[in-house]
Tab-separated table of C-alpha atoms and ligand atoms in Angstrom:
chain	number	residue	atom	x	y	z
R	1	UNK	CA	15.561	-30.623	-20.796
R	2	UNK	CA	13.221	-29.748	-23.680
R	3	UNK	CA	9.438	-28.120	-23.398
R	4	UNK	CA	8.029	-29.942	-26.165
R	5	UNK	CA	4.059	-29.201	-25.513
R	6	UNK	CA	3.176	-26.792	-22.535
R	7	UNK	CA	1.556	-28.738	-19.890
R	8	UNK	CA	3.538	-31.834	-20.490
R	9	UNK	CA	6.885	-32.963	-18.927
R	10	UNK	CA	10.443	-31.200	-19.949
R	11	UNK	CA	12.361	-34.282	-21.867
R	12	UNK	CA	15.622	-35.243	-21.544
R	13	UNK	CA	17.186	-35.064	-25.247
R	14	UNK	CA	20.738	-35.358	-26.203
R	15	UNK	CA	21.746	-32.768	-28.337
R	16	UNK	CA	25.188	-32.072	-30.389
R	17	UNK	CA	27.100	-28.611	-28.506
R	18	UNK	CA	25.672	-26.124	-30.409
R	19	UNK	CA	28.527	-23.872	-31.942
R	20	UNK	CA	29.118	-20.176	-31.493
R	21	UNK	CA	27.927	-17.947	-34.464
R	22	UNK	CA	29.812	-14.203	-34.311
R	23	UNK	CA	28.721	-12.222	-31.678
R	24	UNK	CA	27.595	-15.654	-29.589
R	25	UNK	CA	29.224	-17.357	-26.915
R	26	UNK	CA	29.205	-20.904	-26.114
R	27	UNK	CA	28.471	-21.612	-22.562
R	28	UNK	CA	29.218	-24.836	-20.614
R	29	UNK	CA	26.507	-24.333	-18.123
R	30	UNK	CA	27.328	-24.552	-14.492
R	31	UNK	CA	24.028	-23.644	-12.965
R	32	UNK	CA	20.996	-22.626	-13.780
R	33	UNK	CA	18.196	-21.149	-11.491
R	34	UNK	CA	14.302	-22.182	-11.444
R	35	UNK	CA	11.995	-19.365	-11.919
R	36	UNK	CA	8.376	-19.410	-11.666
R	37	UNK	CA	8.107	-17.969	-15.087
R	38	UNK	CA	9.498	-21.106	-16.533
R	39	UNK	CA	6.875	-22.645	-15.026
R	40	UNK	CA	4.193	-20.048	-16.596
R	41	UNK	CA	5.927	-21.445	-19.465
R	42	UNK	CA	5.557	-25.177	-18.705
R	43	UNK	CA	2.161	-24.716	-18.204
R	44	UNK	CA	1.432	-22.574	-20.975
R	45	UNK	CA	0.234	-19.541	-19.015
R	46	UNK	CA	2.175	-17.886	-21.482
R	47	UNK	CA	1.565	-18.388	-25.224
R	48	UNK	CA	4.286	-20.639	-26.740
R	49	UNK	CA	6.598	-18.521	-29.101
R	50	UNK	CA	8.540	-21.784	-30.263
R	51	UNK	CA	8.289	-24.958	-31.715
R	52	UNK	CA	10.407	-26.495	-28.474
R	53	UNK	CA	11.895	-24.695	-25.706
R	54	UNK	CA	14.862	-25.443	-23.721
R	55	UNK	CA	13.569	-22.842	-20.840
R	56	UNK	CA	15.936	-21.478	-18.104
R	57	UNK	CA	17.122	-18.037	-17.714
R	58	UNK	CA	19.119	-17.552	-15.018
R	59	UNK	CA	22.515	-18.527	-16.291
R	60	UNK	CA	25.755	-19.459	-14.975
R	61	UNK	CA	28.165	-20.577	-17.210
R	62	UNK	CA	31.640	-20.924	-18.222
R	63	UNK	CA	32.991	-19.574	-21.461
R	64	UNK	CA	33.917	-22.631	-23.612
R	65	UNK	CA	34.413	-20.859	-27.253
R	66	UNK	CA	33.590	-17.369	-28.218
R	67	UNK	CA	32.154	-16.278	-31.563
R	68	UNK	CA	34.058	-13.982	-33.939
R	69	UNK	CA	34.015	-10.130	-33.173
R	70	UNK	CA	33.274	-10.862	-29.647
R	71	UNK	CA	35.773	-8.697	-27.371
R	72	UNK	CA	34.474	-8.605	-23.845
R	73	UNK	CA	34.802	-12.390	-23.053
R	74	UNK	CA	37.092	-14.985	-23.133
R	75	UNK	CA	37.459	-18.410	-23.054
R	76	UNK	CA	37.192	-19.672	-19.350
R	77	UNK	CA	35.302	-16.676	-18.166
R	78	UNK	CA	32.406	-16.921	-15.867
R	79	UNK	CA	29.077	-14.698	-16.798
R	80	UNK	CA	25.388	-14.837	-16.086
R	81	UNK	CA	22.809	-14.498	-18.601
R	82	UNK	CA	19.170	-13.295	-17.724
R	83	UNK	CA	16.014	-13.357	-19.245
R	84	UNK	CA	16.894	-10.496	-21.596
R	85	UNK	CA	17.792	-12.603	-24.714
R	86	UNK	CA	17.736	-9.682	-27.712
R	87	UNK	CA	16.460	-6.308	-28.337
R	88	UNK	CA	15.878	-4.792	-31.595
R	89	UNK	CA	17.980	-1.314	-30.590
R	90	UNK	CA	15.718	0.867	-32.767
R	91	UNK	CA	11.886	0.901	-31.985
R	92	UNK	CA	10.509	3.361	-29.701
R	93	UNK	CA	11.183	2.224	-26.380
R	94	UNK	CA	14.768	0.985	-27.190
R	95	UNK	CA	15.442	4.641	-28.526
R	96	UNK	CA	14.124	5.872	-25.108
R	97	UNK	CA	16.406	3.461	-22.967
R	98	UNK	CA	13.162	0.939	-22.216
R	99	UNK	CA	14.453	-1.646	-23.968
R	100	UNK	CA	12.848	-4.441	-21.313
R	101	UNK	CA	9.789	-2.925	-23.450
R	102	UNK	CA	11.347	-3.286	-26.933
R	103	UNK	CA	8.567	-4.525	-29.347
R	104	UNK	CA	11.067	-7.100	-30.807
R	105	UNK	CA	12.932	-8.669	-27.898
R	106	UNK	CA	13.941	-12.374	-27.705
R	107	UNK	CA	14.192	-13.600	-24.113
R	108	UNK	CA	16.116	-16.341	-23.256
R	109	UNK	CA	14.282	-19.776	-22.316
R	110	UNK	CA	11.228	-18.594	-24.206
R	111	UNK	CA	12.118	-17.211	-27.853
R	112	UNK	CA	15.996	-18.814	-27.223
R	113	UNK	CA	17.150	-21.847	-25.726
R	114	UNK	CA	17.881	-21.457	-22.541
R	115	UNK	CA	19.844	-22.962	-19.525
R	116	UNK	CA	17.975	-26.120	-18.762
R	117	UNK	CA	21.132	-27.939	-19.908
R	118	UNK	CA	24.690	-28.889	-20.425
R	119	UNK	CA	25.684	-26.124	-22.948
R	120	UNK	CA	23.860	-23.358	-24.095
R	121	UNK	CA	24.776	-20.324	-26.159
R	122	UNK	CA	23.756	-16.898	-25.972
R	123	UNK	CA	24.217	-13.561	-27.407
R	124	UNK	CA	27.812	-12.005	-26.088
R	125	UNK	CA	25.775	-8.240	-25.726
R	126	UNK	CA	23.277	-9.756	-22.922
R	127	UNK	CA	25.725	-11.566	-21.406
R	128	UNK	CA	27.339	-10.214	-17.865
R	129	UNK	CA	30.270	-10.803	-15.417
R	130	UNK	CA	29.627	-12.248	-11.863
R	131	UNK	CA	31.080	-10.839	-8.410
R	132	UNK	CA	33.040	-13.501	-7.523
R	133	UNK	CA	31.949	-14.025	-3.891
R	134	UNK	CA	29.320	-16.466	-5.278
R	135	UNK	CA	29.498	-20.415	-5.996
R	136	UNK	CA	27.928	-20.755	-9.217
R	137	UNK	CA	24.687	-22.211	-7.608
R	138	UNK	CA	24.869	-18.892	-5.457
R	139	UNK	CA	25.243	-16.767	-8.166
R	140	UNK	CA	22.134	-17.962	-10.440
R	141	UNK	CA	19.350	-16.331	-8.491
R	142	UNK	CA	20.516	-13.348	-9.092
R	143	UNK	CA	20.357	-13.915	-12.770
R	144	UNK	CA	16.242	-12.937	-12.508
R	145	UNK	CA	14.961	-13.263	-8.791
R	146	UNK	CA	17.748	-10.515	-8.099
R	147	UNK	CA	17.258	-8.628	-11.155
R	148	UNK	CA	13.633	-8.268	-11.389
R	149	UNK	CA	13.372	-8.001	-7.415
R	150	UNK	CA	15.363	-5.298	-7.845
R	151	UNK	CA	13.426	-3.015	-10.522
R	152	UNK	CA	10.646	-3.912	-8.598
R	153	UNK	CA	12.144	-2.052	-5.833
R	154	UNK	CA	12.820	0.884	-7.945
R	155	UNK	CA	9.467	1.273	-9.373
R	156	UNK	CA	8.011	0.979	-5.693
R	157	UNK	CA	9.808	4.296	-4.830
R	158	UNK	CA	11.822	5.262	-2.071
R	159	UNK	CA	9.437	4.628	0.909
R	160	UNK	CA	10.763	2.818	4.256
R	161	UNK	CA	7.491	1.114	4.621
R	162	UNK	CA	7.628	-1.742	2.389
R	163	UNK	CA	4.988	-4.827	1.813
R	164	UNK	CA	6.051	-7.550	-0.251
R	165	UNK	CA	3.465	-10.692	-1.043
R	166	UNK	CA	4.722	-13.508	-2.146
R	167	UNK	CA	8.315	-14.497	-0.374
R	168	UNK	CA	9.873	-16.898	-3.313
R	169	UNK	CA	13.175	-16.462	-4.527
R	170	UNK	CA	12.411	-12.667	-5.941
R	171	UNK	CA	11.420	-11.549	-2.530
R	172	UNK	CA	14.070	-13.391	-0.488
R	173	UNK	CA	16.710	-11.022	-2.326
R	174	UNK	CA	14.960	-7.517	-2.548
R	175	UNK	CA	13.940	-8.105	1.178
R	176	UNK	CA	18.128	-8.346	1.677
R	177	UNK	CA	18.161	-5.226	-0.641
R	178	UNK	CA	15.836	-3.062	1.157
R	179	UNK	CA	17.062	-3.547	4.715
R	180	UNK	CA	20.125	-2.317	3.186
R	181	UNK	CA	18.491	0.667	1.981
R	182	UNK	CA	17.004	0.819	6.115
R	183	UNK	CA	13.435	0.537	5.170
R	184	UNK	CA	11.398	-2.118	7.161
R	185	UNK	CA	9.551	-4.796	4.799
R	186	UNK	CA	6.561	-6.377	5.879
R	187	UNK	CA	6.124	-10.324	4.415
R	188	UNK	CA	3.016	-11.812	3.269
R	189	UNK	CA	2.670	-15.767	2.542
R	190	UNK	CA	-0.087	-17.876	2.050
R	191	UNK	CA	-2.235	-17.954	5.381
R	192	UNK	CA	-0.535	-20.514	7.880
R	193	UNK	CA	2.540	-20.885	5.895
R	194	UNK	CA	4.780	-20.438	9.261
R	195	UNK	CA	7.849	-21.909	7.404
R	196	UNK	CA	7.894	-18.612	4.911
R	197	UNK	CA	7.184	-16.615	7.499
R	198	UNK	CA	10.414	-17.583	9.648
R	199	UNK	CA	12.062	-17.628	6.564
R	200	UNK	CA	11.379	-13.606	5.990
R	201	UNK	CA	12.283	-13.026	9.428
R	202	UNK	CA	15.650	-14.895	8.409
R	203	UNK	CA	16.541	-12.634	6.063
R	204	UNK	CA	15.513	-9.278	7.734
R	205	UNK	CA	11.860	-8.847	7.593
R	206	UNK	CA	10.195	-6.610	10.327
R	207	UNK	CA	7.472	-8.214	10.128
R	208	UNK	CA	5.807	-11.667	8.466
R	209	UNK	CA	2.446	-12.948	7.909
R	210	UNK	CA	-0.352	-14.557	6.223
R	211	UNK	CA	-2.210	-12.328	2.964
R	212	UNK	CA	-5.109	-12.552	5.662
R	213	UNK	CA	-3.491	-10.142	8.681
R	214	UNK	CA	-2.745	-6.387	8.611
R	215	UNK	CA	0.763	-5.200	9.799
R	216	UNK	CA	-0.469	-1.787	11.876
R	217	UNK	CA	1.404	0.747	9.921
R	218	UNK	CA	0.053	1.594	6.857
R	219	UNK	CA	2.698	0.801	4.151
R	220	UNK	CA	4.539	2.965	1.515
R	221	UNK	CA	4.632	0.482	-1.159
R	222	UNK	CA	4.319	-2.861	-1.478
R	223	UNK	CA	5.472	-5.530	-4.133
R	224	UNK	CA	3.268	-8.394	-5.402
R	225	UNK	CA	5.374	-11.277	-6.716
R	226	UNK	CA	2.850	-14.003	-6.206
R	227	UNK	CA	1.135	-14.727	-9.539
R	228	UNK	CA	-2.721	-14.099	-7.383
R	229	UNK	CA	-4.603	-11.518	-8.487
R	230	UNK	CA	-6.924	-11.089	-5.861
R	231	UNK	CA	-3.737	-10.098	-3.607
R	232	UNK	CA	-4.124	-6.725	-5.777
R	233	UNK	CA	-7.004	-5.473	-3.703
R	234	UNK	CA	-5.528	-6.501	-0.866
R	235	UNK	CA	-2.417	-4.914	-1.146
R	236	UNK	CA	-3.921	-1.453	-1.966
R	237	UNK	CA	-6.179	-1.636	0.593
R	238	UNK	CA	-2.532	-1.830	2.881
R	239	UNK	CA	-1.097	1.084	0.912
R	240	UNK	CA	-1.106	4.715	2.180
R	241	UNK	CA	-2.911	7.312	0.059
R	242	UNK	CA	-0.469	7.984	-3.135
R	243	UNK	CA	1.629	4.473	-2.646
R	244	UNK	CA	1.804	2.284	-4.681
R	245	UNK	CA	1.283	-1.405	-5.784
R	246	UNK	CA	3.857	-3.353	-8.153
R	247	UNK	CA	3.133	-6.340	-9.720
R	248	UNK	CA	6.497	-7.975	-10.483
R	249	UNK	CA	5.341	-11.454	-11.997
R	250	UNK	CA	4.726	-11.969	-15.603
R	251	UNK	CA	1.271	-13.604	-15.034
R	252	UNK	CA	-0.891	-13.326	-12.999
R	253	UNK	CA	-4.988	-14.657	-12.479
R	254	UNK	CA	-7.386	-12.113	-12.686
R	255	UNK	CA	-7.498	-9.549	-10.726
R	256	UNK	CA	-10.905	-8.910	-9.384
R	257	UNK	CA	-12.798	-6.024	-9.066
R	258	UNK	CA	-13.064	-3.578	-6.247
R	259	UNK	CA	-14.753	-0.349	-5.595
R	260	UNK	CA	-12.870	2.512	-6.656
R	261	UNK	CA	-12.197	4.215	-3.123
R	262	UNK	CA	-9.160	1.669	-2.285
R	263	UNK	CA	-7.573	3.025	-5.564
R	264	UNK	CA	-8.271	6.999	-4.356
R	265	UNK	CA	-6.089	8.758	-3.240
R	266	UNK	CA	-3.246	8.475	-5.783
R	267	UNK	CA	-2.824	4.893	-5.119
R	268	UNK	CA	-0.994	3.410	-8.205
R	269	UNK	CA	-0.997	0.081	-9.020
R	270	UNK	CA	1.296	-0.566	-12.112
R	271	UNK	CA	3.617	-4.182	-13.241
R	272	UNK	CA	7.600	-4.225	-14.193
R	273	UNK	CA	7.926	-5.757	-17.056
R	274	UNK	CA	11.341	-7.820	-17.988
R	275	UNK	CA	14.532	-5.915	-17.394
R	276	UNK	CA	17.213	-3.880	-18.833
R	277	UNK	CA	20.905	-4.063	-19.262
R	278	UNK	CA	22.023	-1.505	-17.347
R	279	UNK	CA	19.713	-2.833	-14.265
R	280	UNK	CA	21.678	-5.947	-14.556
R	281	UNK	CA	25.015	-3.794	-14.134
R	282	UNK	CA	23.451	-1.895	-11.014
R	283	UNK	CA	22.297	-4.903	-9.786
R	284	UNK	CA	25.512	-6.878	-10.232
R	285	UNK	CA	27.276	-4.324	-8.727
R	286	UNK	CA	25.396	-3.617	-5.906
R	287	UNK	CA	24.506	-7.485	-4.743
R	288	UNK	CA	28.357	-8.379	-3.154
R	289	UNK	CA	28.129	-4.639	-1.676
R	290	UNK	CA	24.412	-5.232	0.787
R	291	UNK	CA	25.853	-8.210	0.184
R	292	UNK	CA	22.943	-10.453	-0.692
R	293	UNK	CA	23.491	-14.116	0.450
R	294	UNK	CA	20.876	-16.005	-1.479
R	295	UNK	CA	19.481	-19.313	-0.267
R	296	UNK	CA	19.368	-22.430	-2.761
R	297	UNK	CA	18.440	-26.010	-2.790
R	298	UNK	CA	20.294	-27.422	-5.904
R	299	UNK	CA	19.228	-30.316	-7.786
R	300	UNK	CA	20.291	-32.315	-11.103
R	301	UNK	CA	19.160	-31.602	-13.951
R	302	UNK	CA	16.727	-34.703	-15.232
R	303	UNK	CA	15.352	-33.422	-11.541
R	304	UNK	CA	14.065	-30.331	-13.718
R	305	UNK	CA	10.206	-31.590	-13.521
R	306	UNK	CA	9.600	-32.183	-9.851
R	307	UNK	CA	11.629	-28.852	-9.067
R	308	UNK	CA	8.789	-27.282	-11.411
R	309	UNK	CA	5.909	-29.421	-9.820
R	310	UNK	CA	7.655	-28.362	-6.080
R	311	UNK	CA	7.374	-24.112	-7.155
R	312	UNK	CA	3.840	-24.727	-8.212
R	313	UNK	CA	2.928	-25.925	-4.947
R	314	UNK	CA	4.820	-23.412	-2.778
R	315	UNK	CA	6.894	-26.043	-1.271
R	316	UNK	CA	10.522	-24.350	-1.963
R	317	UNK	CA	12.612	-22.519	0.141
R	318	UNK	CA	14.660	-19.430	-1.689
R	319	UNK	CA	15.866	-20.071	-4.794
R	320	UNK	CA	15.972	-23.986	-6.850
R	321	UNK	CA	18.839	-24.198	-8.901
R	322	UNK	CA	19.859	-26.880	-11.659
R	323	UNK	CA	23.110	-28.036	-11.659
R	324	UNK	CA	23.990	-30.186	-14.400
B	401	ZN	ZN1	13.443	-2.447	-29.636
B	402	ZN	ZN1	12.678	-15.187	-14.249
């Protein structure tokens, strides 16, 4: 399924399997999870990088060929691969172990062809090994809705009161990750949207709500993984003096302004920003150990456009994933 122009369609193509070049492997796709930033790149929220796109990063695949020099995989082995395409290794922030910040990285679905599709391939280094306690359709989410869920849960600190607005597929599996960790998470939806709310409470939430109500303790952090801006405001204004507010999405609308004294205090409000490599490890590691069950509704792949059209208007449950 190929993003030719943002804001049009994804179109079915058929395509030769690509090949392996050294250091790739080629991946017969097994599933592939929906995330809303292929959608802020089916829109065009975020400026195209390519000519075409084949988006998807949240890989499951089986190893069909590997590429020369690759040791860590072989044929018939099953690995995830994330939105973490590439890094460059040697600019500042890969020197200093940020390389989610590296000014060259590639991510995958965006600057490389990604998982919307029968075969993919993908750069051995970035690629990872699954627990095995998860069906491949299981297993995608935690490709990026576990990942980045979960360094958004490290940059909110180590509070037990935790807000998280927005309950998509991100939330659904840091929600499973904090219980874990005993803190108490407090859900915010959309106003009147009783069917997230019951699904927070499904998965452990204390509490659950609309944007519009305040839960009566004042929280320690909270997460924002709804692309609305104006739920920045809010969620400071539910933050205790030096919490803090993370923005986990990759776009967002504008945020608007507020008067200063909801930020005082040494309130923070900062955003996590892709991932890296060795969160993927933790995260991998620690998943089949809380363990996080994640909840998917699976759909073919030429079904790639209405899955989009169904996360744009809030009408999923969990996590969607492609299966081809
Ligand atoms: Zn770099
Ligand atoms: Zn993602």
């Amino acid at each position: 399924m190929v993003l030719k122009t943002p804001g049009q369609p994804l179109e079915l193509e058929e395509r030769d399997i690509p090949y392996p070049m050294a250091g790739q492997l080629l991946l017969k796709v097994k599933a592939c999870a929906v995330c809303r930033t292929d959608l802020h790149v089916a829109d065009g929220d975020l400026r195209p990088v390519c000519e075409q796109i084949v988006p998807g990063h949240e890989i499951v695949g089986e190893v069909a060929a590997v590429g020369g020099g690759v040791e860590d995989f072989e044929e018939g082995q099953r690995v995830g691969v994330g939105w973490l395409g590439f890094t460059c290794g040697e600019c500042e922030f890969c020197k200093r172990g940020e390389e989610n910040l590296c000014d060259f990285a590639k991510f995958t679905g965006y600057h490389i062809d990604g998982g919307f599709a029968e075969y993919t391939v993908a750069d051995a280094r970035y690629c990872f090994h699954l627990p095995d306690n998860y069906t491949d359709a299981a297993a995608a989410p935690l490709m990026c809705a576990g990942l980045i869920g979960y360094r958004a849960l490290k940059m909110a600190g180590r509070g037990r009161a935790l807000g998280i607005f927005g309950f998509g597929a991100a939330a659904h599996i840091a929600a499973q990750v904090a219980t874990h960790e005993a803190r108490n998470v407090y859900a915010f939806t959309r106003p009147g949207d009783t069917a997230a709310q019951a699904f927070a409470r499904s998965v452990g939430c204390t509490w659950a709500g609309g944007s519009d109500e305040k839960p009566s303790p004042l929280l320690d952090a909270a997460i924002i993984f709804a692309p609305a801006g104006e739920l920045v405001p809010v969620a400071l204004q539910s933050v205790r003096k030096g919490g803090v507010v993370v923005c986990g999405g990759i776009h967002m609308s504008n945020i608007p302004s507020f008067q200063y004294n909801i930020l005082w205090g040494e309130r923070m409000v900062r955003s996590v920003a892709n991932l890296t490599r060795r969160d993927a490890m933790e995260f991998l590691a620690l998943a089949p150990k809380v363990p996080v069950r994640t909840t998917v509704q699976t759909f073919g792949l030429d079904q790639a456009n209405g899955v989009l059209s169904a996360l744009r208007a809030g009408k999923l449950t969990g996590a969607a994933v492609l299966v081809p």
